[in-house]
């Protein structure tokens, strides 16, 4: 189970990331159900962690524009399971997308300080 | 981070051109629509998988120095970030 909190109308949870040298870093992310990928991280964090570069990809933003972003490979500890996932290097606020949430249960008490829970689907 | 002397935008541009001109008609099958395609810009070789990293690593295993672009078969982008992917395959 992963738990987080509502802060300023954002559902935030912290996840653990590993660098290729197995350094552990905990990063607070916003759960974004409009993002169909796994995870975005600010380019500076991707650089600090030394996440291996994969490829450029196109992404479609809320204003319907297409951007080219770099995909890197990251390792995340997700509900007790280490997962190797594509990480987009972009933006300032790390985002967790629905590909990471797929096959998990997400519940949110949407009030300031409310509980965000990611758990197994029963 | 981008390969050789190409910027990410140049790789993306070349990848899309290669896809449109040489690969689109053969890969846009009902089974492939929506999957990820990793394309070697040097050889035109490609790998398709529902897992982006699996497609990439299979391609990379065949040609370690590949310059790779990744797209989503039949759609205009790999991920929607607040937006909506547009299906381009008929």
Short mmCIF file of N, CA and C in Angstrom, two decimals, chain A residues 31-105:
data_model
loop_
_atom_site.label_atom_id
_atom_site.label_comp_id
_atom_site.label_asym_id
_atom_site.label_seq_id
_atom_site.Cartn_x
_atom_site.Cartn_y
_atom_site.Cartn_z
N UNK A 31 -0.39 12.73 -8.39
CA UNK A 31 -1.13 11.72 -9.16
C UNK A 31 -1.93 12.45 -10.23
N UNK A 32 -1.65 12.15 -11.49
CA UNK A 32 -2.30 12.85 -12.61
C UNK A 32 -3.01 11.82 -13.49
N UNK A 33 -4.32 11.71 -13.31
CA UNK A 33 -5.07 10.69 -14.05
C UNK A 33 -5.30 11.10 -15.51
N UNK A 34 -4.86 12.30 -15.89
CA UNK A 34 -4.91 12.70 -17.29
C UNK A 34 -3.62 12.37 -18.03
N UNK A 35 -2.67 11.78 -17.32
CA UNK A 35 -1.37 11.41 -17.91
C UNK A 35 -1.35 9.89 -18.07
N UNK A 36 -1.22 9.44 -19.30
CA UNK A 36 -1.34 8.00 -19.57
C UNK A 36 -0.02 7.25 -19.52
N UNK A 37 1.07 7.96 -19.18
CA UNK A 37 2.35 7.29 -19.05
C UNK A 37 2.60 6.84 -17.61
N UNK A 38 3.84 6.57 -17.29
CA UNK A 38 4.20 6.06 -15.96
C UNK A 38 4.60 7.19 -15.01
N UNK A 39 5.62 7.96 -15.40
CA UNK A 39 6.19 8.93 -14.47
C UNK A 39 6.88 10.03 -15.27
N UNK A 40 6.72 11.28 -14.81
CA UNK A 40 7.57 12.36 -15.30
C UNK A 40 8.45 12.81 -14.15
N UNK A 41 9.66 13.21 -14.48
CA UNK A 41 10.56 13.79 -13.49
C UNK A 41 11.21 15.02 -14.09
N UNK A 42 11.50 16.03 -13.29
CA UNK A 42 12.23 17.19 -13.81
C UNK A 42 13.57 16.74 -14.39
N UNK A 43 13.99 17.31 -15.53
CA UNK A 43 15.24 16.89 -16.16
C UNK A 43 16.44 16.90 -15.21
N UNK A 44 16.48 17.84 -14.26
CA UNK A 44 17.62 17.92 -13.33
C UNK A 44 17.69 16.67 -12.45
N UNK A 45 16.53 16.15 -12.04
CA UNK A 45 16.51 14.94 -11.20
C UNK A 45 16.93 13.72 -12.02
N UNK A 46 16.45 13.66 -13.28
CA UNK A 46 16.84 12.56 -14.18
C UNK A 46 18.36 12.55 -14.34
N UNK A 47 18.92 13.74 -14.47
CA UNK A 47 20.38 13.88 -14.64
C UNK A 47 21.11 13.46 -13.35
N UNK A 48 20.61 13.93 -12.21
CA UNK A 48 21.23 13.59 -10.92
C UNK A 48 21.23 12.08 -10.67
N UNK A 49 20.12 11.43 -11.01
CA UNK A 49 20.01 9.99 -10.78
C UNK A 49 20.78 9.18 -11.84
N UNK A 50 21.14 9.83 -12.95
CA UNK A 50 21.85 9.13 -14.02
C UNK A 50 21.00 8.09 -14.71
N UNK A 51 19.71 8.37 -14.88
CA UNK A 51 18.82 7.40 -15.52
C UNK A 51 19.18 7.25 -17.00
N UNK A 52 19.39 6.02 -17.49
CA UNK A 52 19.81 5.81 -18.88
C UNK A 52 18.80 6.38 -19.89
N UNK A 53 19.35 7.05 -20.91
CA UNK A 53 18.53 7.64 -21.97
C UNK A 53 18.03 6.55 -22.91
N UNK A 54 16.77 6.64 -23.31
CA UNK A 54 16.19 5.65 -24.22
C UNK A 54 15.95 6.26 -25.60
N UNK A 55 15.09 7.28 -25.67
CA UNK A 55 14.65 7.78 -26.98
C UNK A 55 13.82 9.04 -26.80
N UNK A 56 13.71 9.85 -27.87
CA UNK A 56 12.69 10.90 -27.84
C UNK A 56 11.33 10.30 -28.19
N UNK A 57 10.28 10.84 -27.60
CA UNK A 57 8.91 10.45 -27.98
C UNK A 57 8.07 11.72 -28.08
N UNK A 58 6.92 11.60 -28.74
CA UNK A 58 5.98 12.71 -28.78
C UNK A 58 4.93 12.54 -27.69
N UNK A 59 4.52 13.64 -27.09
CA UNK A 59 3.45 13.61 -26.10
C UNK A 59 2.45 14.71 -26.44
N UNK A 60 1.19 14.44 -26.13
CA UNK A 60 0.12 15.38 -26.41
C UNK A 60 -0.32 16.06 -25.12
N UNK A 61 -0.25 17.39 -25.08
CA UNK A 61 -0.56 18.13 -23.86
C UNK A 61 -2.02 18.59 -23.84
N UNK A 62 -2.41 19.16 -22.70
CA UNK A 62 -3.80 19.54 -22.51
C UNK A 62 -4.28 20.60 -23.50
N UNK A 63 -3.35 21.40 -24.04
CA UNK A 63 -3.75 22.42 -25.03
C UNK A 63 -3.72 21.84 -26.44
N UNK A 64 -3.60 20.52 -26.55
CA UNK A 64 -3.58 19.76 -27.80
C UNK A 64 -2.30 19.98 -28.59
N UNK A 65 -1.29 20.55 -27.96
CA UNK A 65 -0.01 20.68 -28.66
C UNK A 65 0.77 19.37 -28.52
N UNK A 66 1.66 19.13 -29.50
CA UNK A 66 2.54 17.98 -29.44
C UNK A 66 3.93 18.46 -29.06
N UNK A 67 4.55 17.79 -28.10
CA UNK A 67 5.92 18.13 -27.74
C UNK A 67 6.78 16.88 -27.88
N UNK A 68 8.08 17.10 -28.06
CA UNK A 68 9.03 15.99 -28.06
C UNK A 68 9.73 15.97 -26.71
N UNK A 69 9.66 14.83 -26.04
CA UNK A 69 10.28 14.70 -24.72
C UNK A 69 11.20 13.49 -24.70
N UNK A 70 12.19 13.51 -23.81
CA UNK A 70 13.14 12.40 -23.71
C UNK A 70 12.63 11.35 -22.73
N UNK A 71 12.68 10.09 -23.16
CA UNK A 71 12.35 8.98 -22.28
C UNK A 71 13.64 8.40 -21.71
N UNK A 72 13.65 8.17 -20.41
CA UNK A 72 14.75 7.49 -19.74
C UNK A 72 14.21 6.25 -19.06
N UNK A 73 15.12 5.39 -18.61
CA UNK A 73 14.69 4.19 -17.91
C UNK A 73 14.94 4.35 -16.42
N UNK A 74 13.90 4.14 -15.63
CA UNK A 74 14.03 4.28 -14.19
C UNK A 74 13.55 3.04 -13.45
N UNK A 75 13.96 2.92 -12.19
CA UNK A 75 13.49 1.82 -11.35
C UNK A 75 12.77 2.44 -10.16
N UNK A 76 11.52 2.01 -9.96
CA UNK A 76 10.71 2.58 -8.89
C UNK A 76 10.24 1.45 -7.99
N UNK A 77 10.18 1.75 -6.68
CA UNK A 77 9.61 0.80 -5.74
C UNK A 77 8.13 1.15 -5.62
N UNK A 78 7.29 0.26 -6.13
CA UNK A 78 5.86 0.56 -6.23
C UNK A 78 5.08 -0.49 -5.47
N UNK A 79 4.50 -0.09 -4.36
CA UNK A 79 3.72 -1.01 -3.53
C UNK A 79 4.51 -2.29 -3.23
N UNK A 80 5.79 -2.09 -2.90
CA UNK A 80 6.64 -3.21 -2.51
C UNK A 80 7.30 -3.96 -3.66
N UNK A 81 6.98 -3.54 -4.90
CA UNK A 81 7.51 -4.23 -6.08
C UNK A 81 8.45 -3.29 -6.84
N UNK A 82 9.64 -3.77 -7.18
CA UNK A 82 10.54 -2.98 -8.02
C UNK A 82 10.09 -3.07 -9.46
N UNK A 83 9.84 -1.93 -10.08
CA UNK A 83 9.39 -1.93 -11.48
C UNK A 83 10.33 -1.07 -12.32
N UNK A 84 10.70 -1.60 -13.47
CA UNK A 84 11.53 -0.84 -14.43
C UNK A 84 10.57 -0.16 -15.39
N UNK A 85 10.61 1.16 -15.42
CA UNK A 85 9.58 1.91 -16.15
C UNK A 85 10.20 3.01 -17.02
N UNK A 86 9.47 3.42 -18.08
CA UNK A 86 9.89 4.60 -18.84
C UNK A 86 9.59 5.86 -18.04
N UNK A 87 10.57 6.75 -17.97
CA UNK A 87 10.42 8.01 -17.23
C UNK A 87 10.59 9.17 -18.22
N UNK A 88 9.63 10.09 -18.25
CA UNK A 88 9.75 11.26 -19.11
C UNK A 88 10.47 12.37 -18.37
N UNK A 89 11.52 12.92 -18.99
CA UNK A 89 12.24 14.04 -18.39
C UNK A 89 11.57 15.33 -18.83
N UNK A 90 10.71 15.87 -17.99
CA UNK A 90 10.01 17.11 -18.34
C UNK A 90 9.33 17.71 -17.12
N UNK A 91 9.10 18.99 -17.19
CA UNK A 91 8.30 19.68 -16.18
C UNK A 91 9.05 19.94 -14.88
N UNK A 92 8.33 20.55 -13.94
CA UNK A 92 8.92 20.88 -12.65
C UNK A 92 8.39 20.00 -11.53
N UNK A 93 7.14 19.56 -11.68
CA UNK A 93 6.51 18.74 -10.64
C UNK A 93 6.44 17.30 -11.11
N UNK A 94 7.05 16.34 -10.41
CA UNK A 94 6.94 14.95 -10.83
C UNK A 94 5.48 14.49 -10.88
N UNK A 95 5.13 13.78 -11.94
CA UNK A 95 3.77 13.29 -12.12
C UNK A 95 3.75 11.77 -12.18
N UNK A 96 2.79 11.17 -11.50
CA UNK A 96 2.52 9.74 -11.62
C UNK A 96 1.33 9.58 -12.55
N UNK A 97 1.48 8.76 -13.58
CA UNK A 97 0.42 8.58 -14.56
C UNK A 97 -0.32 7.26 -14.40
N UNK A 98 -1.29 7.06 -15.27
CA UNK A 98 -2.19 5.92 -15.12
C UNK A 98 -1.53 4.59 -15.50
N UNK A 99 -0.43 4.63 -16.26
CA UNK A 99 0.25 3.37 -16.58
C UNK A 99 0.86 2.76 -15.32
N UNK A 100 1.31 3.61 -14.39
CA UNK A 100 1.85 3.11 -13.13
C UNK A 100 0.72 2.64 -12.21
N UNK A 101 -0.45 3.27 -12.36
CA UNK A 101 -1.60 2.93 -11.51
C UNK A 101 -2.39 1.73 -12.03
N UNK A 102 -2.10 1.34 -13.28
CA UNK A 102 -2.89 0.27 -13.89
C UNK A 102 -2.87 -0.99 -13.03
N UNK A 103 -4.04 -1.57 -12.84
CA UNK A 103 -4.23 -2.79 -12.04
C UNK A 103 -4.02 -2.56 -10.54
N UNK A 104 -4.09 -1.29 -10.12
CA UNK A 104 -4.10 -0.95 -8.69
C UNK A 104 -5.37 -0.15 -8.39
N UNK A 105 -5.70 -0.11 -7.11
CA UNK A 105 -6.85 0.66 -6.64
C UNK A 105 -6.35 2.02 -6.16
#
